[in-house]
Amino acid sequence: MNRVFRIAPSILSADFTRLGEEIRRVEEGGADLIHFDVMDGHFVPNISIGIPVLQSLRKATELPIDVHLMISEPERYVDEFVKAGADLVSVHTEVCRDLPAMAAKIRAAGARASIAINPETEPDRVLACADCLDMILVMSVHPGFSGQEFIADSLDKVRSIRRDLERRKLDLDVEIDGGIKIDNVADAAEAGANVFVSGSGIFGHEDYVEIISEMRARIARV
Ligand code: DX5
Ligand code: ZN
Protein backbone atom coordinates (compact mmCIF):
# COMPACT_ATOMS: atom_id res chain seq x y z
CA MET A 1 0.00 0.00 0.00
CA ASN A 2 1.48 3.30 -1.07
CA ARG A 3 -0.79 5.75 0.62
CA VAL A 4 0.22 9.32 1.50
CA PHE A 5 -0.51 9.99 5.17
CA ARG A 6 -1.24 13.51 6.33
CA ILE A 7 -1.50 14.97 9.81
CA ALA A 8 -3.90 17.87 10.27
CA PRO A 9 -3.77 19.68 13.63
CA SER A 10 -7.17 21.17 14.46
CA ILE A 11 -6.64 24.72 15.66
CA LEU A 12 -9.86 24.58 17.67
CA SER A 13 -7.63 23.32 20.49
CA ALA A 14 -4.91 25.94 19.96
CA ASP A 15 -4.30 28.99 22.12
CA PHE A 16 -6.14 31.71 20.17
CA THR A 17 -4.30 34.50 21.95
CA ARG A 18 -1.16 33.46 20.08
CA LEU A 19 -2.42 31.63 17.05
CA GLY A 20 0.50 32.63 14.80
CA GLU A 21 3.00 31.07 17.16
CA GLU A 22 0.87 27.93 17.55
CA ILE A 23 0.81 27.53 13.77
CA ARG A 24 4.58 27.97 13.55
CA ARG A 25 5.07 25.29 16.17
CA VAL A 26 2.93 22.70 14.39
CA GLU A 27 4.61 23.62 11.09
CA GLU A 28 7.97 22.93 12.72
CA GLY A 29 6.57 19.61 13.87
CA GLY A 30 5.81 18.69 10.26
CA ALA A 31 2.03 19.21 10.09
CA ASP A 32 0.76 18.64 6.55
CA LEU A 33 -2.33 20.79 6.69
CA ILE A 34 -4.21 22.96 9.15
CA HIS A 35 -7.72 21.83 10.08
CA PHE A 36 -10.10 24.78 10.58
CA ASP A 37 -13.42 24.03 12.33
CA VAL A 38 -16.34 26.34 11.60
CA MET A 39 -19.42 25.94 13.84
CA ASP A 40 -22.62 27.93 13.59
CA GLY A 41 -24.52 27.17 16.79
CA HIS A 42 -27.27 25.65 14.63
CA PHE A 43 -25.99 22.53 12.90
CA VAL A 44 -23.88 21.92 16.00
CA PRO A 45 -24.42 23.22 19.55
CA ASN A 46 -21.32 25.41 19.56
CA ILE A 47 -19.97 28.49 17.81
CA SER A 48 -16.33 28.71 16.80
CA ILE A 49 -14.40 30.70 14.22
CA GLY A 50 -15.12 32.03 10.75
CA ILE A 51 -14.01 34.19 7.84
CA PRO A 52 -11.89 36.88 9.58
CA VAL A 53 -9.81 34.29 11.45
CA LEU A 54 -9.34 32.32 8.24
CA GLN A 55 -8.14 35.43 6.42
CA SER A 56 -5.55 36.06 9.13
CA LEU A 57 -4.49 32.44 9.19
CA ARG A 58 -4.06 32.46 5.42
CA LYS A 59 -1.36 35.12 5.82
CA ALA A 60 0.34 33.17 8.57
CA THR A 61 0.92 29.84 6.83
CA GLU A 62 1.71 28.32 3.47
CA LEU A 63 0.26 24.98 4.53
CA PRO A 64 -3.03 23.97 2.92
CA ILE A 65 -6.01 24.95 5.06
CA ASP A 66 -8.63 22.24 5.50
CA VAL A 67 -11.92 23.99 6.31
CA HIS A 68 -14.54 21.82 8.03
CA LEU A 69 -17.92 23.53 7.77
CA MET A 70 -20.22 22.38 10.55
CA ILE A 71 -22.93 24.78 9.46
CA SER A 72 -26.45 24.71 8.06
CA GLU A 73 -26.94 26.00 4.51
CA PRO A 74 -23.27 25.61 3.61
CA GLU A 75 -23.95 26.53 -0.04
CA ARG A 76 -24.38 30.14 1.10
CA TYR A 77 -20.84 30.38 2.41
CA VAL A 78 -18.60 28.12 0.31
CA ASP A 79 -17.40 30.84 -2.07
CA GLU A 80 -16.51 33.17 0.80
CA PHE A 81 -14.51 30.53 2.62
CA VAL A 82 -12.55 29.66 -0.51
CA LYS A 83 -11.90 33.33 -1.19
CA ALA A 84 -10.68 33.72 2.40
CA GLY A 85 -8.11 30.97 1.91
CA ALA A 86 -9.58 27.47 2.12
CA ASP A 87 -7.71 24.90 0.00
CA LEU A 88 -10.08 22.09 0.88
CA VAL A 89 -13.69 22.42 2.03
CA SER A 90 -15.74 19.76 3.83
CA VAL A 91 -19.51 20.12 3.95
CA HIS A 92 -21.77 17.81 5.95
CA THR A 93 -23.98 15.39 4.07
CA GLU A 94 -26.72 15.86 6.71
CA VAL A 95 -27.29 19.45 5.52
CA CYS A 96 -26.70 18.97 1.83
CA ARG A 97 -29.40 17.85 -0.55
CA ASP A 98 -27.38 17.67 -3.76
CA LEU A 99 -23.90 16.35 -3.06
CA PRO A 100 -22.56 16.37 -6.64
CA ALA A 101 -23.73 19.98 -7.07
CA MET A 102 -22.05 20.93 -3.80
CA ALA A 103 -18.80 19.27 -4.84
CA ALA A 104 -18.93 21.06 -8.17
CA LYS A 105 -19.53 24.36 -6.40
CA ILE A 106 -16.51 23.88 -4.13
CA ARG A 107 -14.30 22.96 -7.07
CA ALA A 108 -15.58 25.84 -9.19
CA ALA A 109 -14.67 28.18 -6.35
CA GLY A 110 -11.11 26.80 -6.53
CA ALA A 111 -10.82 24.33 -3.65
CA ARG A 112 -10.77 20.56 -3.25
CA ALA A 113 -14.15 19.06 -2.38
CA SER A 114 -14.98 16.88 0.59
CA ILE A 115 -18.15 15.58 2.22
CA ALA A 116 -18.28 14.90 5.96
CA ILE A 117 -20.45 12.31 7.70
CA ASN A 118 -21.59 12.23 11.30
CA PRO A 119 -21.15 9.09 13.43
CA GLU A 120 -24.82 8.10 13.07
CA THR A 121 -24.97 8.75 9.30
CA GLU A 122 -24.64 5.93 6.79
CA PRO A 123 -22.03 6.56 4.10
CA ASP A 124 -24.21 5.43 1.12
CA ARG A 125 -25.06 8.86 -0.29
CA VAL A 126 -21.48 10.01 -0.07
CA LEU A 127 -20.12 6.85 -1.64
CA ALA A 128 -22.64 7.19 -4.46
CA CYS A 129 -20.94 10.41 -5.54
CA ALA A 130 -17.39 9.51 -4.52
CA ASP A 131 -16.14 9.94 -8.08
CA CYS A 132 -16.80 13.69 -7.86
CA LEU A 133 -15.02 14.13 -4.51
CA ASP A 134 -11.44 14.62 -3.38
CA MET A 135 -12.00 13.46 0.17
CA ILE A 136 -14.51 11.87 2.55
CA LEU A 137 -14.40 13.06 6.18
CA VAL A 138 -15.54 10.51 8.74
CA MET A 139 -16.48 12.04 12.11
CA SER A 140 -15.29 9.90 14.99
CA VAL A 141 -17.00 12.10 17.61
CA HIS A 142 -20.29 14.00 17.50
CA PRO A 143 -19.31 17.29 15.91
CA GLY A 144 -19.28 20.40 18.04
CA PHE A 145 -16.45 20.12 20.52
CA SER A 146 -12.83 19.14 20.72
CA GLY A 147 -11.57 16.86 23.45
CA GLN A 148 -14.31 14.22 23.19
CA GLU A 149 -13.78 10.50 23.40
CA PHE A 150 -13.13 8.59 20.18
CA ILE A 151 -16.10 6.52 18.95
CA ALA A 152 -14.50 3.17 18.17
CA ASP A 153 -17.24 2.10 15.71
CA SER A 154 -15.98 4.77 13.33
CA LEU A 155 -13.13 2.46 12.42
CA ASP A 156 -15.59 0.01 10.85
CA LYS A 157 -17.09 2.83 8.86
CA VAL A 158 -13.67 3.94 7.64
CA ARG A 159 -12.86 0.35 6.74
CA SER A 160 -16.02 -0.17 4.70
CA ILE A 161 -15.60 3.19 2.94
CA ARG A 162 -12.00 2.41 2.02
CA ARG A 163 -12.96 -1.05 0.84
CA ASP A 164 -15.68 0.35 -1.39
CA LEU A 165 -13.33 2.99 -2.84
CA GLU A 166 -10.66 0.41 -3.53
CA ARG A 167 -13.12 -1.89 -5.21
CA ARG A 168 -14.06 0.99 -7.52
CA LYS A 169 -10.40 2.02 -7.96
CA LEU A 170 -11.08 5.48 -6.55
CA ASP A 171 -8.08 6.98 -4.85
CA LEU A 172 -9.74 9.48 -2.53
CA ASP A 173 -8.44 10.79 0.76
CA VAL A 174 -10.30 9.48 3.79
CA GLU A 175 -10.00 11.82 6.75
CA ILE A 176 -10.85 10.86 10.31
CA ASP A 177 -11.76 13.62 12.75
CA GLY A 178 -12.40 13.49 16.48
CA GLY A 179 -10.60 11.94 19.42
CA ILE A 180 -7.51 11.01 17.42
CA LYS A 181 -4.53 10.63 19.69
CA ILE A 182 -1.15 8.95 19.74
CA ASP A 183 -2.66 5.66 20.93
CA ASN A 184 -5.31 5.26 18.20
CA VAL A 185 -3.82 6.98 15.15
CA ALA A 186 -2.31 3.73 13.88
CA ASP A 187 -5.68 1.94 14.21
CA ALA A 188 -7.23 4.66 12.04
CA ALA A 189 -4.47 4.24 9.46
CA GLU A 190 -4.87 0.49 9.51
CA ALA A 191 -8.63 0.89 8.91
CA GLY A 192 -7.90 2.94 5.79
CA ALA A 193 -7.82 6.59 6.84
CA ASN A 194 -4.94 8.63 5.43
CA VAL A 195 -5.68 12.12 6.79
CA PHE A 196 -5.70 12.42 10.58
CA VAL A 197 -7.22 15.41 12.35
CA SER A 198 -6.06 15.89 15.89
CA GLY A 199 -6.91 18.81 18.16
CA SER A 200 -6.38 18.08 21.83
CA GLY A 201 -4.15 15.12 20.88
CA ILE A 202 -1.58 17.61 19.53
CA PHE A 203 -2.26 20.97 21.20
CA GLY A 204 -2.77 19.30 24.59
CA HIS A 205 0.78 18.04 24.41
CA GLU A 206 3.68 20.23 25.47
CA ASP A 207 6.03 19.43 22.61
CA TYR A 208 4.28 19.59 19.21
CA VAL A 209 7.38 18.49 17.30
CA GLU A 210 7.65 15.40 19.41
CA ILE A 211 3.97 14.42 19.31
CA ILE A 212 3.57 14.96 15.56
CA SER A 213 6.70 12.98 14.74
CA GLU A 214 5.62 10.21 17.09
CA MET A 215 2.20 10.08 15.39
CA ARG A 216 3.91 9.93 12.02
CA ALA A 217 6.17 7.13 13.15
CA ARG A 218 3.21 5.07 14.37
CA ILE A 219 1.28 5.59 11.12
CA ALA A 220 4.34 4.68 9.07
CA ARG A 221 4.54 1.28 10.73
CA VAL A 222 1.05 0.32 9.46
C1 DX5 B 1 -15.16 18.44 16.32
C2 DX5 B 1 -14.20 19.01 15.30
C3 DX5 B 1 -12.86 18.40 15.41
C4 DX5 B 1 -12.18 18.69 16.72
C5 DX5 B 1 -11.15 17.64 16.96
O1 DX5 B 1 -16.42 18.90 16.08
O2 DX5 B 1 -14.67 18.80 14.00
O3 DX5 B 1 -12.03 18.79 14.33
O4 DX5 B 1 -11.58 19.95 16.75
O5 DX5 B 1 -10.66 17.79 18.26
P1 DX5 B 1 -10.12 16.52 19.07
O6 DX5 B 1 -8.99 15.96 18.26
O7 DX5 B 1 -9.69 17.10 20.38
O8 DX5 B 1 -11.26 15.56 19.19
ZN1 ZN C 1 -13.20 19.10 12.33
Tab-separated table of C-alpha atoms and ligand atoms in Angstrom:
chain	number	residue	atom	x	y	z
A	1	MET	CA	0.000	0.000	0.000
A	2	ASN	CA	1.484	3.301	-1.071
A	3	ARG	CA	-0.793	5.754	0.618
A	4	VAL	CA	0.225	9.323	1.496
A	5	PHE	CA	-0.507	9.991	5.168
A	6	ARG	CA	-1.240	13.512	6.326
A	7	ILE	CA	-1.505	14.974	9.806
A	8	ALA	CA	-3.898	17.875	10.273
A	9	PRO	CA	-3.774	19.677	13.634
A	10	SER	CA	-7.169	21.171	14.455
A	11	ILE	CA	-6.643	24.723	15.665
A	12	LEU	CA	-9.858	24.580	17.667
A	13	SER	CA	-7.626	23.319	20.488
A	14	ALA	CA	-4.906	25.937	19.956
A	15	ASP	CA	-4.304	28.987	22.125
A	16	PHE	CA	-6.137	31.706	20.175
A	17	THR	CA	-4.299	34.498	21.949
A	18	ARG	CA	-1.157	33.460	20.075
A	19	LEU	CA	-2.418	31.625	17.054
A	20	GLY	CA	0.496	32.628	14.796
A	21	GLU	CA	3.004	31.071	17.160
A	22	GLU	CA	0.873	27.928	17.554
A	23	ILE	CA	0.806	27.528	13.771
A	24	ARG	CA	4.581	27.966	13.546
A	25	ARG	CA	5.072	25.285	16.169
A	26	VAL	CA	2.928	22.701	14.390
A	27	GLU	CA	4.609	23.624	11.094
A	28	GLU	CA	7.967	22.927	12.721
A	29	GLY	CA	6.566	19.615	13.873
A	30	GLY	CA	5.805	18.692	10.265
A	31	ALA	CA	2.026	19.206	10.091
A	32	ASP	CA	0.764	18.644	6.549
A	33	LEU	CA	-2.332	20.789	6.695
A	34	ILE	CA	-4.213	22.964	9.153
A	35	HIS	CA	-7.724	21.834	10.085
A	36	PHE	CA	-10.099	24.777	10.585
A	37	ASP	CA	-13.422	24.030	12.331
A	38	VAL	CA	-16.337	26.339	11.595
A	39	MET	CA	-19.421	25.942	13.837
A	40	ASP	CA	-22.619	27.930	13.591
A	41	GLY	CA	-24.522	27.171	16.790
A	42	HIS	CA	-27.271	25.651	14.633
A	43	PHE	CA	-25.989	22.530	12.895
A	44	VAL	CA	-23.879	21.924	16.003
A	45	PRO	CA	-24.421	23.218	19.550
A	46	ASN	CA	-21.320	25.406	19.558
A	47	ILE	CA	-19.974	28.494	17.808
A	48	SER	CA	-16.333	28.705	16.796
A	49	ILE	CA	-14.397	30.698	14.219
A	50	GLY	CA	-15.122	32.032	10.750
A	51	ILE	CA	-14.010	34.189	7.836
A	52	PRO	CA	-11.886	36.885	9.584
A	53	VAL	CA	-9.810	34.290	11.447
A	54	LEU	CA	-9.345	32.316	8.237
A	55	GLN	CA	-8.138	35.432	6.422
A	56	SER	CA	-5.545	36.060	9.132
A	57	LEU	CA	-4.487	32.437	9.193
A	58	ARG	CA	-4.056	32.457	5.415
A	59	LYS	CA	-1.365	35.121	5.817
A	60	ALA	CA	0.340	33.168	8.571
A	61	THR	CA	0.923	29.840	6.830
A	62	GLU	CA	1.706	28.323	3.474
A	63	LEU	CA	0.261	24.977	4.531
A	64	PRO	CA	-3.026	23.969	2.916
A	65	ILE	CA	-6.007	24.945	5.064
A	66	ASP	CA	-8.626	22.240	5.500
A	67	VAL	CA	-11.916	23.992	6.308
A	68	HIS	CA	-14.538	21.822	8.029
A	69	LEU	CA	-17.918	23.531	7.772
A	70	MET	CA	-20.218	22.376	10.555
A	71	ILE	CA	-22.926	24.778	9.456
A	72	SER	CA	-26.450	24.708	8.064
A	73	GLU	CA	-26.937	25.995	4.511
A	74	PRO	CA	-23.268	25.608	3.614
A	75	GLU	CA	-23.949	26.529	-0.036
A	76	ARG	CA	-24.379	30.142	1.100
A	77	TYR	CA	-20.836	30.378	2.406
A	78	VAL	CA	-18.601	28.120	0.314
A	79	ASP	CA	-17.398	30.844	-2.066
A	80	GLU	CA	-16.509	33.171	0.802
A	81	PHE	CA	-14.506	30.526	2.623
A	82	VAL	CA	-12.549	29.664	-0.508
A	83	LYS	CA	-11.902	33.330	-1.186
A	84	ALA	CA	-10.684	33.715	2.401
A	85	GLY	CA	-8.107	30.972	1.909
A	86	ALA	CA	-9.582	27.469	2.118
A	87	ASP	CA	-7.714	24.900	0.004
A	88	LEU	CA	-10.077	22.092	0.883
A	89	VAL	CA	-13.690	22.418	2.031
A	90	SER	CA	-15.743	19.759	3.830
A	91	VAL	CA	-19.508	20.122	3.947
A	92	HIS	CA	-21.774	17.814	5.952
A	93	THR	CA	-23.984	15.386	4.071
A	94	GLU	CA	-26.724	15.862	6.710
A	95	VAL	CA	-27.286	19.445	5.520
A	96	CYS	CA	-26.704	18.966	1.833
A	97	ARG	CA	-29.403	17.854	-0.551
A	98	ASP	CA	-27.384	17.667	-3.758
A	99	LEU	CA	-23.897	16.348	-3.059
A	100	PRO	CA	-22.560	16.371	-6.643
A	101	ALA	CA	-23.727	19.981	-7.072
A	102	MET	CA	-22.050	20.934	-3.798
A	103	ALA	CA	-18.796	19.267	-4.836
A	104	ALA	CA	-18.930	21.061	-8.172
A	105	LYS	CA	-19.529	24.361	-6.399
A	106	ILE	CA	-16.510	23.882	-4.127
A	107	ARG	CA	-14.296	22.960	-7.074
A	108	ALA	CA	-15.576	25.835	-9.190
A	109	ALA	CA	-14.670	28.179	-6.351
A	110	GLY	CA	-11.113	26.801	-6.526
A	111	ALA	CA	-10.824	24.327	-3.652
A	112	ARG	CA	-10.775	20.561	-3.255
A	113	ALA	CA	-14.146	19.057	-2.379
A	114	SER	CA	-14.975	16.875	0.589
A	115	ILE	CA	-18.146	15.583	2.218
A	116	ALA	CA	-18.284	14.903	5.963
A	117	ILE	CA	-20.452	12.309	7.697
A	118	ASN	CA	-21.587	12.229	11.297
A	119	PRO	CA	-21.148	9.095	13.433
A	120	GLU	CA	-24.816	8.104	13.068
A	121	THR	CA	-24.975	8.753	9.304
A	122	GLU	CA	-24.641	5.931	6.790
A	123	PRO	CA	-22.031	6.564	4.102
A	124	ASP	CA	-24.206	5.432	1.122
A	125	ARG	CA	-25.062	8.859	-0.293
A	126	VAL	CA	-21.477	10.009	-0.073
A	127	LEU	CA	-20.124	6.849	-1.640
A	128	ALA	CA	-22.645	7.191	-4.462
A	129	CYS	CA	-20.943	10.410	-5.535
A	130	ALA	CA	-17.388	9.510	-4.523
A	131	ASP	CA	-16.139	9.940	-8.079
A	132	CYS	CA	-16.805	13.688	-7.857
A	133	LEU	CA	-15.025	14.133	-4.507
A	134	ASP	CA	-11.440	14.624	-3.383
A	135	MET	CA	-12.002	13.455	0.166
A	136	ILE	CA	-14.508	11.869	2.554
A	137	LEU	CA	-14.403	13.064	6.181
A	138	VAL	CA	-15.542	10.514	8.744
A	139	MET	CA	-16.481	12.040	12.106
A	140	SER	CA	-15.293	9.904	14.987
A	141	VAL	CA	-17.003	12.097	17.610
A	142	HIS	CA	-20.292	13.998	17.495
A	143	PRO	CA	-19.313	17.292	15.906
A	144	GLY	CA	-19.283	20.403	18.041
A	145	PHE	CA	-16.449	20.117	20.520
A	146	SER	CA	-12.831	19.136	20.716
A	147	GLY	CA	-11.571	16.861	23.453
A	148	GLN	CA	-14.308	14.219	23.194
A	149	GLU	CA	-13.780	10.500	23.400
A	150	PHE	CA	-13.132	8.593	20.182
A	151	ILE	CA	-16.101	6.519	18.950
A	152	ALA	CA	-14.500	3.175	18.172
A	153	ASP	CA	-17.236	2.098	15.711
A	154	SER	CA	-15.978	4.772	13.328
A	155	LEU	CA	-13.128	2.460	12.416
A	156	ASP	CA	-15.587	0.010	10.855
A	157	LYS	CA	-17.094	2.826	8.865
A	158	VAL	CA	-13.667	3.942	7.639
A	159	ARG	CA	-12.860	0.352	6.740
A	160	SER	CA	-16.018	-0.166	4.696
A	161	ILE	CA	-15.604	3.188	2.940
A	162	ARG	CA	-12.005	2.409	2.021
A	163	ARG	CA	-12.957	-1.051	0.839
A	164	ASP	CA	-15.684	0.348	-1.385
A	165	LEU	CA	-13.332	2.992	-2.837
A	166	GLU	CA	-10.655	0.410	-3.533
A	167	ARG	CA	-13.118	-1.894	-5.210
A	168	ARG	CA	-14.057	0.986	-7.523
A	169	LYS	CA	-10.401	2.021	-7.960
A	170	LEU	CA	-11.076	5.476	-6.546
A	171	ASP	CA	-8.084	6.984	-4.851
A	172	LEU	CA	-9.739	9.484	-2.526
A	173	ASP	CA	-8.436	10.788	0.759
A	174	VAL	CA	-10.296	9.481	3.794
A	175	GLU	CA	-10.004	11.824	6.750
A	176	ILE	CA	-10.846	10.859	10.308
A	177	ASP	CA	-11.761	13.625	12.746
A	178	GLY	CA	-12.400	13.486	16.479
A	179	GLY	CA	-10.601	11.942	19.420
A	180	ILE	CA	-7.515	11.006	17.420
A	181	LYS	CA	-4.526	10.632	19.695
A	182	ILE	CA	-1.153	8.952	19.744
A	183	ASP	CA	-2.662	5.656	20.931
A	184	ASN	CA	-5.313	5.257	18.199
A	185	VAL	CA	-3.817	6.976	15.149
A	186	ALA	CA	-2.305	3.725	13.879
A	187	ASP	CA	-5.684	1.943	14.208
A	188	ALA	CA	-7.228	4.656	12.045
A	189	ALA	CA	-4.473	4.239	9.461
A	190	GLU	CA	-4.865	0.490	9.508
A	191	ALA	CA	-8.630	0.889	8.910
A	192	GLY	CA	-7.901	2.938	5.790
A	193	ALA	CA	-7.816	6.591	6.841
A	194	ASN	CA	-4.938	8.632	5.433
A	195	VAL	CA	-5.675	12.121	6.792
A	196	PHE	CA	-5.695	12.422	10.577
A	197	VAL	CA	-7.215	15.407	12.348
A	198	SER	CA	-6.064	15.893	15.892
A	199	GLY	CA	-6.915	18.812	18.157
A	200	SER	CA	-6.377	18.077	21.830
A	201	GLY	CA	-4.154	15.124	20.880
A	202	ILE	CA	-1.578	17.609	19.534
A	203	PHE	CA	-2.263	20.968	21.197
A	204	GLY	CA	-2.775	19.297	24.588
A	205	HIS	CA	0.785	18.041	24.408
A	206	GLU	CA	3.678	20.232	25.470
A	207	ASP	CA	6.028	19.434	22.612
A	208	TYR	CA	4.285	19.592	19.214
A	209	VAL	CA	7.383	18.494	17.299
A	210	GLU	CA	7.649	15.396	19.414
A	211	ILE	CA	3.966	14.418	19.306
A	212	ILE	CA	3.571	14.956	15.558
A	213	SER	CA	6.699	12.980	14.740
A	214	GLU	CA	5.624	10.205	17.094
A	215	MET	CA	2.199	10.075	15.391
A	216	ARG	CA	3.908	9.929	12.022
A	217	ALA	CA	6.167	7.128	13.155
A	218	ARG	CA	3.210	5.068	14.366
A	219	ILE	CA	1.281	5.591	11.119
A	220	ALA	CA	4.344	4.676	9.073
A	221	ARG	CA	4.536	1.278	10.733
A	222	VAL	CA	1.048	0.324	9.462
B	1	DX5	C1	-15.160	18.440	16.318
B	1	DX5	C2	-14.195	19.007	15.302
B	1	DX5	C3	-12.857	18.398	15.413
B	1	DX5	C4	-12.177	18.695	16.725
B	1	DX5	C5	-11.155	17.644	16.958
B	1	DX5	O1	-16.423	18.901	16.078
B	1	DX5	O2	-14.668	18.803	13.999
B	1	DX5	O3	-12.030	18.789	14.334
B	1	DX5	O4	-11.575	19.949	16.751
B	1	DX5	O5	-10.658	17.787	18.257
B	1	DX5	P1	-10.115	16.518	19.072
B	1	DX5	O6	-8.990	15.962	18.263
B	1	DX5	O7	-9.690	17.102	20.376
B	1	DX5	O8	-11.256	15.558	19.186
B	2	ZN	ZN	-13.198	19.098	12.326
